[in-house]
JSON list of C-alpha atoms in Angstrom, two decimals:
[
{"chain": "A", "resi": 129, "resn": "MET", "atom": "CA", "xyz": [24.01, 4.28, 14.65]},
{"chain": "A", "resi": 130, "resn": "ILE", "atom": "CA", "xyz": [27.70, 4.76, 13.82]},
{"chain": "A", "resi": 131, "resn": "ALA", "atom": "CA", "xyz": [30.44, 3.73, 16.22]},
{"chain": "A", "resi": 132, "resn": "SER", "atom": "CA", "xyz": [34.18, 4.30, 15.90]},
{"chain": "A", "resi": 133, "resn": "ALA", "atom": "CA", "xyz": [37.01, 1.82, 15.69]},
{"chain": "A", "resi": 134, "resn": "ALA", "atom": "CA", "xyz": [39.96, 2.36, 18.00]},
{"chain": "A", "resi": 135, "resn": "ALA", "atom": "CA", "xyz": [42.58, 4.77, 16.69]},
{"chain": "A", "resi": 136, "resn": "ILE", "atom": "CA", "xyz": [45.78, 3.09, 15.49]},
{"chain": "A", "resi": 137, "resn": "GLY", "atom": "CA", "xyz": [48.96, 4.99, 16.25]},
{"chain": "A", "resi": 138, "resn": "ASP", "atom": "CA", "xyz": [48.53, 8.57, 15.13]},
{"chain": "A", "resi": 139, "resn": "ARG", "atom": "CA", "xyz": [45.75, 7.70, 12.65]},
{"chain": "A", "resi": 140, "resn": "PRO", "atom": "CA", "xyz": [42.18, 8.73, 13.53]},
{"chain": "A", "resi": 141, "resn": "ALA", "atom": "CA", "xyz": [39.55, 6.13, 14.26]},
{"chain": "A", "resi": 142, "resn": "LEU", "atom": "CA", "xyz": [37.42, 4.94, 11.36]},
{"chain": "A", "resi": 143, "resn": "PRO", "atom": "CA", "xyz": [33.63, 5.03, 11.68]},
{"chain": "A", "resi": 144, "resn": "LEU", "atom": "CA", "xyz": [31.98, 1.63, 11.95]},
{"chain": "A", "resi": 145, "resn": "VAL", "atom": "CA", "xyz": [28.42, 1.03, 10.84]},
{"chain": "A", "resi": 146, "resn": "ASP", "atom": "CA", "xyz": [26.09, -1.19, 12.86]},
{"chain": "A", "resi": 147, "resn": "ALA", "atom": "CA", "xyz": [24.90, -4.44, 11.29]},
{"chain": "A", "resi": 148, "resn": "CYS", "atom": "CA", "xyz": [21.36, -3.05, 10.91]},
{"chain": "A", "resi": 149, "resn": "CYS", "atom": "CA", "xyz": [22.40, -1.07, 7.82]},
{"chain": "A", "resi": 150, "resn": "ALA", "atom": "CA", "xyz": [21.67, -2.18, 4.27]},
{"chain": "A", "resi": 151, "resn": "PRO", "atom": "CA", "xyz": [23.90, -5.02, 2.99]},
{"chain": "A", "resi": 152, "resn": "LEU", "atom": "CA", "xyz": [26.65, -4.31, 0.47]},
{"chain": "A", "resi": 153, "resn": "LEU", "atom": "CA", "xyz": [25.16, -6.77, -2.02]},
{"chain": "A", "resi": 154, "resn": "ARG", "atom": "CA", "xyz": [21.72, -7.24, -3.44]},
{"chain": "A", "resi": 155, "resn": "GLU", "atom": "CA", "xyz": [22.15, -11.03, -3.68]},
{"chain": "A", "resi": 156, "resn": "PRO", "atom": "CA", "xyz": [24.64, -13.56, -2.30]},
{"chain": "A", "resi": 157, "resn": "LEU", "atom": "CA", "xyz": [27.89, -14.13, -4.15]},
{"chain": "A", "resi": 158, "resn": "THR", "atom": "CA", "xyz": [28.26, -17.38, -6.02]},
{"chain": "A", "resi": 159, "resn": "PRO", "atom": "CA", "xyz": [31.13, -19.62, -4.89]},
{"chain": "A", "resi": 160, "resn": "GLY", "atom": "CA", "xyz": [33.11, -18.60, -7.97]},
{"chain": "A", "resi": 161, "resn": "GLN", "atom": "CA", "xyz": [32.48, -14.88, -7.42]},
{"chain": "A", "resi": 162, "resn": "ALA", "atom": "CA", "xyz": [33.48, -15.23, -3.78]},
{"chain": "A", "resi": 163, "resn": "ALA", "atom": "CA", "xyz": [36.72, -17.01, -4.72]},
{"chain": "A", "resi": 164, "resn": "ASP", "atom": "CA", "xyz": [37.57, -14.37, -7.36]},
{"chain": "A", "resi": 165, "resn": "LEU", "atom": "CA", "xyz": [36.79, -11.48, -5.02]},
{"chain": "A", "resi": 166, "resn": "ALA", "atom": "CA", "xyz": [38.76, -13.07, -2.16]},
{"chain": "A", "resi": 167, "resn": "ARG", "atom": "CA", "xyz": [41.80, -13.46, -4.46]},
{"chain": "A", "resi": 168, "resn": "MET", "atom": "CA", "xyz": [41.62, -9.79, -5.50]},
{"chain": "A", "resi": 169, "resn": "LEU", "atom": "CA", "xyz": [41.04, -8.49, -1.97]},
{"chain": "A", "resi": 170, "resn": "LYS", "atom": "CA", "xyz": [43.83, -10.70, -0.60]},
{"chain": "A", "resi": 171, "resn": "ALA", "atom": "CA", "xyz": [46.20, -9.21, -3.19]},
{"chain": "A", "resi": 172, "resn": "LEU", "atom": "CA", "xyz": [45.15, -5.68, -2.17]},
{"chain": "A", "resi": 173, "resn": "ALA", "atom": "CA", "xyz": [45.29, -6.44, 1.57]},
{"chain": "A", "resi": 174, "resn": "ASP", "atom": "CA", "xyz": [49.06, -5.95, 1.67]},
{"chain": "A", "resi": 175, "resn": "PRO", "atom": "CA", "xyz": [50.00, -2.29, 2.30]},
{"chain": "A", "resi": 176, "resn": "THR", "atom": "CA", "xyz": [52.87, -2.42, -0.20]},
{"chain": "A", "resi": 177, "resn": "ARG", "atom": "CA", "xyz": [50.71, -3.81, -3.00]},
{"chain": "A", "resi": 178, "resn": "LEU", "atom": "CA", "xyz": [47.95, -1.30, -2.21]},
{"chain": "A", "resi": 179, "resn": "ARG", "atom": "CA", "xyz": [50.56, 1.44, -2.48]},
{"chain": "A", "resi": 180, "resn": "LEU", "atom": "CA", "xyz": [51.69, 0.01, -5.86]},
{"chain": "A", "resi": 181, "resn": "VAL", "atom": "CA", "xyz": [48.11, 0.23, -7.14]},
{"chain": "A", "resi": 182, "resn": "SER", "atom": "CA", "xyz": [48.01, 3.88, -6.10]},
{"chain": "A", "resi": 183, "resn": "MET", "atom": "CA", "xyz": [51.42, 4.53, -7.71]},
{"chain": "A", "resi": 184, "resn": "VAL", "atom": "CA", "xyz": [50.34, 3.08, -11.05]},
{"chain": "A", "resi": 185, "resn": "ALA", "atom": "CA", "xyz": [47.03, 4.95, -10.91]},
{"chain": "A", "resi": 186, "resn": "ALA", "atom": "CA", "xyz": [48.84, 8.23, -10.16]},
{"chain": "A", "resi": 187, "resn": "HIS", "atom": "CA", "xyz": [51.32, 7.93, -13.04]},
{"chain": "A", "resi": 188, "resn": "GLU", "atom": "CA", "xyz": [50.69, 9.87, -16.23]},
{"chain": "A", "resi": 189, "resn": "GLY", "atom": "CA", "xyz": [48.59, 7.73, -18.56]},
{"chain": "A", "resi": 190, "resn": "GLY", "atom": "CA", "xyz": [47.67, 5.33, -15.74]},
{"chain": "A", "resi": 191, "resn": "GLU", "atom": "CA", "xyz": [50.68, 3.08, -16.27]},
{"chain": "A", "resi": 192, "resn": "ALA", "atom": "CA", "xyz": [54.14, 2.77, -14.77]},
{"chain": "A", "resi": 193, "resn": "CYS", "atom": "CA", "xyz": [57.44, 1.22, -15.82]},
{"chain": "A", "resi": 194, "resn": "VAL", "atom": "CA", "xyz": [58.62, -1.67, -13.70]},
{"chain": "A", "resi": 195, "resn": "CYS", "atom": "CA", "xyz": [61.72, 0.41, -12.90]},
{"chain": "A", "resi": 196, "resn": "ASP", "atom": "CA", "xyz": [59.37, 2.68, -10.89]},
{"chain": "A", "resi": 197, "resn": "LEU", "atom": "CA", "xyz": [57.94, -0.23, -8.90]},
{"chain": "A", "resi": 198, "resn": "THR", "atom": "CA", "xyz": [59.47, -2.92, -6.72]},
{"chain": "A", "resi": 199, "resn": "GLU", "atom": "CA", "xyz": [57.72, -5.98, -5.30]},
{"chain": "A", "resi": 200, "resn": "HIS", "atom": "CA", "xyz": [54.40, -7.82, -5.48]},
{"chain": "A", "resi": 201, "resn": "LEU", "atom": "CA", "xyz": [53.66, -7.13, -9.16]},
{"chain": "A", "resi": 202, "resn": "LYS", "atom": "CA", "xyz": [53.15, -10.80, -10.03]},
{"chain": "A", "resi": 203, "resn": "ILE", "atom": "CA", "xyz": [50.46, -11.13, -7.35]},
{"chain": "A", "resi": 204, "resn": "LEU", "atom": "CA", "xyz": [48.59, -8.08, -8.68]},
{"chain": "A", "resi": 205, "resn": "VAL", "atom": "CA", "xyz": [48.81, -9.35, -12.28]},
{"chain": "A", "resi": 206, "resn": "ASP", "atom": "CA", "xyz": [47.69, -12.84, -11.23]},
{"chain": "A", "resi": 207, "resn": "ALA", "atom": "CA", "xyz": [44.74, -11.32, -9.33]},
{"chain": "A", "resi": 208, "resn": "GLY", "atom": "CA", "xyz": [43.65, -9.47, -12.49]},
{"chain": "A", "resi": 209, "resn": "ILE", "atom": "CA", "xyz": [44.23, -6.03, -10.99]},
{"chain": "A", "resi": 210, "resn": "PHE", "atom": "CA", "xyz": [47.14, -5.15, -13.33]},
{"chain": "A", "resi": 211, "resn": "THR", "atom": "CA", "xyz": [48.03, -6.10, -16.88]},
{"chain": "A", "resi": 212, "resn": "ARG", "atom": "CA", "xyz": [51.66, -6.48, -17.93]},
{"chain": "A", "resi": 213, "resn": "ASP", "atom": "CA", "xyz": [52.97, -5.34, -21.34]},
{"chain": "A", "resi": 214, "resn": "LYS", "atom": "CA", "xyz": [56.58, -6.19, -22.20]},
{"chain": "A", "resi": 215, "resn": "ARG", "atom": "CA", "xyz": [58.27, -3.46, -24.28]},
{"chain": "A", "resi": 216, "resn": "GLY", "atom": "CA", "xyz": [61.86, -4.34, -25.07]},
{"chain": "A", "resi": 217, "resn": "VAL", "atom": "CA", "xyz": [63.65, -4.91, -21.78]},
{"chain": "A", "resi": 218, "resn": "TRP", "atom": "CA", "xyz": [60.97, -3.18, -19.69]},
{"chain": "A", "resi": 219, "resn": "ALA", "atom": "CA", "xyz": [57.56, -4.35, -18.52]},
{"chain": "A", "resi": 220, "resn": "TYR", "atom": "CA", "xyz": [54.75, -1.83, -18.11]},
{"chain": "A", "resi": 221, "resn": "TYR", "atom": "CA", "xyz": [51.83, -2.39, -15.76]},
{"chain": "A", "resi": 222, "resn": "ALA", "atom": "CA", "xyz": [48.37, -0.85, -16.06]},
{"chain": "A", "resi": 223, "resn": "LEU", "atom": "CA", "xyz": [45.24, -1.13, -13.94]},
{"chain": "A", "resi": 224, "resn": "VAL", "atom": "CA", "xyz": [42.42, -3.30, -15.29]},
{"chain": "A", "resi": 225, "resn": "PRO", "atom": "CA", "xyz": [39.41, -0.96, -15.11]},
{"chain": "A", "resi": 226, "resn": "ALA", "atom": "CA", "xyz": [36.85, -3.79, -15.25]},
{"chain": "A", "resi": 227, "resn": "THR", "atom": "CA", "xyz": [38.42, -5.42, -12.18]},
{"chain": "A", "resi": 228, "resn": "LEU", "atom": "CA", "xyz": [38.30, -2.19, -10.21]},
{"chain": "A", "resi": 229, "resn": "GLU", "atom": "CA", "xyz": [34.71, -1.58, -11.33]},
{"chain": "A", "resi": 230, "resn": "ALA", "atom": "CA", "xyz": [33.77, -5.11, -10.22]},
{"chain": "A", "resi": 231, "resn": "LEU", "atom": "CA", "xyz": [35.38, -4.53, -6.82]},
{"chain": "A", "resi": 232, "resn": "SER", "atom": "CA", "xyz": [33.63, -1.18, -6.58]},
{"chain": "A", "resi": 233, "resn": "SER", "atom": "CA", "xyz": [30.22, -2.62, -7.42]},
{"chain": "A", "resi": 234, "resn": "VAL", "atom": "CA", "xyz": [30.56, -5.37, -4.83]},
{"chain": "A", "resi": 235, "resn": "LEU", "atom": "CA", "xyz": [31.60, -2.93, -2.13]},
{"chain": "A", "resi": 236, "resn": "SER", "atom": "CA", "xyz": [29.15, -0.15, -3.10]},
{"chain": "A", "resi": 237, "resn": "THR", "atom": "CA", "xyz": [26.10, 0.54, -0.98]},
{"chain": "A", "resi": 238, "resn": "THR", "atom": "CA", "xyz": [24.23, 2.20, -3.89]},
{"chain": "A", "resi": 239, "resn": "GLY", "atom": "CA", "xyz": [22.59, 0.71, -6.93]}
]
């Protein structure tokens, strides 16, 4: 059975799945995996940083110059979501595909 969360502002309600559905994981996370995942999800839990991830992903070549971005980059680099490459006076940030794949596999209901 699927329920709906309350609508927030002008956004539609999101469907919620009852607890009887299959778990997201096939086995429990280890303490280290849980700590790593919590750090990454905490970094992404801020709307501004989530928007930065989408901005970098949407740029040509999957990277963006720091002049195109504003705040929260250090948190995303420290969480392993971005890499930073200094080129002259500019720093370029790129998504770390393995980190996104790891997040995806933990949150996936298939496999």
